[in-house]
XYZ file of C-alpha atoms in Angstrom:
322
model
C 92.333 42.005 108.093
C 95.258 43.259 105.061
C 98.988 43.392 105.578
C 100.247 45.611 107.928
C 101.570 48.931 106.161
C 102.391 50.488 109.591
C 102.237 50.694 112.648
C 102.619 54.379 115.016
C 103.667 53.939 118.282
C 106.405 55.950 120.539
C 109.754 54.900 122.256
C 112.103 55.712 124.488
C 115.023 57.745 123.266
C 118.348 57.774 123.253
C 118.333 59.449 126.354
C 114.729 59.323 126.906
C 112.716 60.569 125.781
C 109.652 60.185 124.081
C 109.759 59.955 120.468
C 106.744 59.303 117.046
C 107.825 55.947 115.064
C 106.683 54.213 112.763
C 106.873 50.294 113.362
C 107.658 48.333 110.193
C 107.406 44.049 110.671
C 110.800 44.360 112.893
C 112.370 47.743 112.447
C 112.182 50.980 114.151
C 112.248 54.548 112.217
C 111.227 57.553 114.023
C 109.349 59.505 112.436
C 111.094 63.246 112.068
C 113.749 61.425 110.938
C 112.040 59.633 107.370
C 110.107 62.638 106.776
C 113.222 64.726 106.808
C 114.154 65.468 102.877
C 110.149 64.909 102.479
C 107.474 65.941 104.000
C 106.789 69.024 101.620
C 104.541 70.470 103.981
C 105.176 69.189 107.114
C 107.523 70.549 108.580
C 108.971 67.167 110.053
C 110.808 68.043 112.925
C 107.923 68.909 114.685
C 106.729 65.183 113.893
C 108.975 64.451 117.427
C 104.899 62.960 119.726
C 102.670 60.928 118.828
C 99.950 63.387 119.664
C 101.901 65.382 117.053
C 101.753 63.111 113.395
C 97.511 62.951 114.597
C 97.315 67.030 114.771
C 97.936 66.200 111.022
C 96.526 63.062 109.853
C 95.318 63.368 107.246
C 99.045 64.569 105.887
C 100.959 62.614 107.204
C 99.391 59.056 106.787
C 100.197 59.484 103.223
C 103.519 59.772 103.876
C 104.201 57.607 106.677
C 102.946 54.710 104.082
C 105.492 55.577 101.744
C 107.906 55.331 104.386
C 106.668 52.051 105.178
C 106.477 50.804 101.690
C 110.881 52.127 101.060
C 111.922 50.734 104.062
C 110.550 47.407 102.956
C 112.097 48.189 98.789
C 115.207 48.690 100.866
C 115.453 52.136 99.788
C 117.929 54.734 101.154
C 115.873 55.899 104.571
C 116.193 57.176 108.213
C 117.996 54.924 109.984
C 116.280 52.481 111.778
C 116.539 50.229 114.964
C 115.264 46.898 116.177
C 111.852 46.934 117.308
C 113.527 43.982 120.359
C 116.199 46.532 121.304
C 113.156 49.102 121.963
C 111.686 50.494 124.945
C 107.777 50.557 123.758
C 105.455 53.548 125.844
C 102.368 54.334 125.782
C 101.386 55.218 122.268
C 99.988 58.706 123.660
C 101.220 60.596 125.632
C 98.908 61.993 126.944
C 95.558 61.837 125.845
C 93.310 63.941 125.833
C 90.311 62.438 127.180
C 89.474 59.006 126.878
C 86.344 57.450 127.539
C 85.357 53.979 128.500
C 82.853 52.577 126.826
C 80.345 50.390 130.379
C 78.321 47.477 129.782
C 78.489 46.936 125.924
C 79.446 43.577 124.699
C 75.797 41.126 125.056
C 78.077 38.551 126.476
C 79.321 40.381 129.631
C 76.118 42.026 130.364
C 74.523 37.950 130.396
C 77.919 36.898 132.718
C 77.683 39.668 135.252
C 73.268 39.350 135.076
C 73.975 35.423 136.066
C 76.675 36.421 139.168
C 74.010 38.798 140.452
C 70.940 36.204 139.636
C 69.334 38.654 137.694
C 67.210 38.688 134.847
C 68.562 39.164 131.375
C 68.835 42.638 129.995
C 67.511 43.568 127.238
C 69.324 45.198 124.815
C 68.930 48.472 125.277
C 67.967 50.225 121.697
C 64.959 48.094 122.642
C 64.864 51.209 125.097
C 65.544 53.701 123.346
C 69.300 54.155 125.188
C 71.961 55.803 123.660
C 75.619 54.285 124.623
C 77.163 54.941 128.060
C 80.759 56.170 129.266
C 83.033 57.930 131.902
C 85.896 59.285 131.689
C 89.096 57.942 132.924
C 92.230 60.480 133.740
C 95.220 60.126 131.109
C 98.257 60.148 132.457
C 98.177 59.406 135.499
C 96.337 56.414 134.744
C 98.244 55.412 131.545
C 101.037 53.278 131.243
C 102.902 51.305 127.864
C 104.071 48.389 127.449
C 105.993 45.839 129.570
C 105.710 48.612 132.243
C 104.807 47.535 135.877
C 102.454 49.059 137.774
C 101.170 48.853 140.826
C 98.158 46.939 142.640
C 97.008 50.154 145.134
C 96.340 49.500 148.401
C 93.196 50.544 148.963
C 91.573 48.121 147.040
C 91.823 44.094 147.255
C 89.669 43.684 144.242
C 90.857 44.586 141.355
C 89.939 43.398 138.041
C 91.139 42.845 134.389
C 89.298 44.203 131.123
C 90.199 43.097 127.945
C 89.182 46.612 125.668
C 89.708 47.220 121.422
C 90.291 51.133 121.759
C 89.688 53.561 119.820
C 91.912 56.791 118.200
C 90.075 59.467 117.619
C 92.776 61.099 114.379
C 90.341 64.376 113.425
C 88.444 66.647 115.210
C 84.485 66.077 115.144
C 81.483 67.085 116.285
C 77.682 65.683 116.464
C 78.848 63.244 113.377
C 76.138 60.860 111.986
C 77.024 57.281 112.640
C 77.979 56.888 108.521
C 79.808 59.786 108.942
C 81.648 58.542 112.717
C 84.923 55.607 110.979
C 85.941 58.804 108.879
C 87.310 60.976 112.129
C 89.488 57.986 113.004
C 93.395 57.166 112.769
C 93.256 54.557 114.189
C 93.079 50.974 116.205
C 95.424 49.879 119.721
C 94.245 47.763 123.172
C 93.581 48.717 126.719
C 93.131 47.130 129.807
C 91.050 49.216 131.396
C 91.651 48.447 134.691
C 88.813 48.435 137.645
C 88.586 48.772 142.233
C 85.747 46.684 142.248
C 85.173 46.841 145.716
C 85.314 50.186 145.737
C 82.426 51.608 143.158
C 80.193 52.144 145.870
C 80.929 54.284 149.151
C 80.245 52.596 152.358
C 77.455 54.533 154.894
C 75.908 57.182 151.426
C 72.356 56.030 150.265
C 72.086 53.704 148.726
C 69.270 56.574 146.747
C 72.402 59.440 146.033
C 73.546 60.898 143.626
C 76.803 60.721 144.757
C 76.317 57.230 146.141
C 78.963 56.320 143.599
C 82.909 56.752 143.391
C 84.501 56.686 139.478
C 87.774 57.794 140.370
C 88.450 55.345 143.439
C 87.551 52.605 141.308
C 88.561 53.116 138.063
C 91.633 56.148 137.824
C 93.567 55.702 140.279
C 97.999 55.070 138.910
C 98.377 52.963 136.148
C 94.658 52.368 135.653
C 94.948 51.990 131.987
C 97.618 49.884 130.351
C 97.904 50.970 126.690
C 99.553 49.863 124.296
C 102.124 48.607 122.213
C 100.847 50.986 119.004
C 98.909 52.369 117.032
C 97.056 49.931 114.013
C 95.690 52.846 111.105
C 92.512 52.359 110.764
C 92.363 51.572 106.323
C 94.377 48.220 107.131
C 90.804 47.140 108.755
C 87.680 45.842 106.903
C 85.714 44.992 109.498
C 85.508 46.746 113.200
C 82.779 44.241 114.091
C 84.663 41.184 113.498
C 87.908 41.275 115.614
C 89.343 38.678 117.347
C 89.637 40.287 121.448
C 91.190 37.272 124.287
C 93.258 38.075 127.783
C 95.467 35.897 129.684
C 95.871 35.434 133.294
C 99.412 33.414 133.122
C 98.622 31.260 131.003
C 94.712 31.206 131.969
C 92.761 32.091 129.047
C 90.177 34.664 130.310
C 88.997 36.544 127.846
C 87.922 34.811 124.805
C 85.537 36.937 122.646
C 85.470 39.563 119.623
C 84.339 42.560 118.938
C 80.015 41.181 117.707
C 79.398 41.422 120.670
C 79.109 44.436 120.889
C 76.116 46.134 121.490
C 77.162 49.798 120.969
C 79.085 49.617 117.713
C 82.237 51.761 117.263
C 80.911 54.589 115.291
C 77.328 54.508 117.015
C 79.232 55.142 120.345
C 80.981 57.653 118.493
C 78.521 59.913 116.654
C 76.560 59.782 120.476
C 80.519 61.110 122.263
C 80.339 63.834 119.361
C 77.339 65.193 120.262
C 77.844 65.819 123.686
C 82.146 66.984 123.724
C 84.178 67.831 120.101
C 86.155 64.822 120.143
C 89.732 65.677 118.754
C 93.155 63.671 117.267
C 94.789 61.550 119.624
C 91.559 61.427 122.434
C 90.293 58.011 123.213
C 88.006 55.557 123.001
C 87.478 51.692 125.023
C 84.794 50.255 123.634
C 83.709 47.822 126.578
C 85.067 44.523 127.766
C 83.962 41.126 126.971
C 83.304 38.306 129.105
C 85.466 36.348 131.295
C 86.125 39.687 134.093
C 87.041 37.969 137.799
C 84.357 39.858 138.971
C 82.176 36.626 137.281
C 84.464 34.244 139.612
C 85.578 35.803 142.335
C 89.637 36.086 141.176
C 91.636 39.269 141.106
C 94.845 40.992 140.058
C 97.814 39.933 142.912
C 100.866 40.458 142.640
C 102.827 39.084 140.296
C 100.743 38.113 138.485
C 101.694 39.097 134.374
C 98.010 40.097 131.966
C 98.722 40.528 128.154
C 95.849 41.029 125.942
C 95.470 40.369 122.348
C 93.555 42.347 119.820
C 93.817 40.594 116.223
C 95.439 42.106 113.651
C 96.607 44.956 116.181
C 98.887 42.725 118.210
C 99.268 41.743 121.945
C 99.516 44.695 125.352
C 101.791 42.375 127.765
C 101.814 44.235 131.596
C 103.245 42.045 135.020
C 101.107 43.691 138.403
C 102.974 44.443 141.391
C 102.200 45.568 145.277
């Protein structure tokens, strides 16, 4: 891991409106204010949202790195705020498309096979299979760091899933695995919540193509805590070896590494880009490791506090209510 240059975030401004910011150490600098007088061909006043920043990523990233260098050097810059006094929102309000990988950690697949008394599954690469993703609703599901999330009344088995999130920074279509990471802006964290008791529709035949209810299981209000910020991709030497952990209250539930990914980040991006055009601000949740509640028969309840840590990114914390 390299030292942080800056972290790209969204914060609540003076009137509560979402505004793009760079976080430099423990200070928060509004992007529009930081760029005033230095943006050149980038219209500073238009950079109010993280989506706007990502849409000009090739121009904006070098500028924001310079903002961070100047801030650390004590050079005159825009007024900054203390991070502890700022309310951070979800980094992107709201992603155009959220794509979530299923069954993509070796340790999680092994854990679930054992829990279901099934034989170990072969590596999908050996079967000629491609990565598998589903789409999650954006505005309804996304919640920011520190948000209190109401558990859906229709479910008694809401599960946690710590995941490394990849944020797209350049439009891409039909890209190769070797090219794929060139289209990434940065890395963040999501908790891909699942209502495990609502995957299958009761009364529908097991072989029916209409048996599965992905909306009820995956797209309820608040089903994707996201944050606390986006760390630029060039701060990571190896996306294939990042630690990832999740605690429920103070109990460690998930403790793994992206070295357990079945399909790498690059493989996922390359495959998805053959199905749809990925655009700046799209988010890919890359899969969850072993340690979910489903394998141990334990699920979230009102009052639980969940913390998700990803190496080189930080910690995403949310509390749950009824």
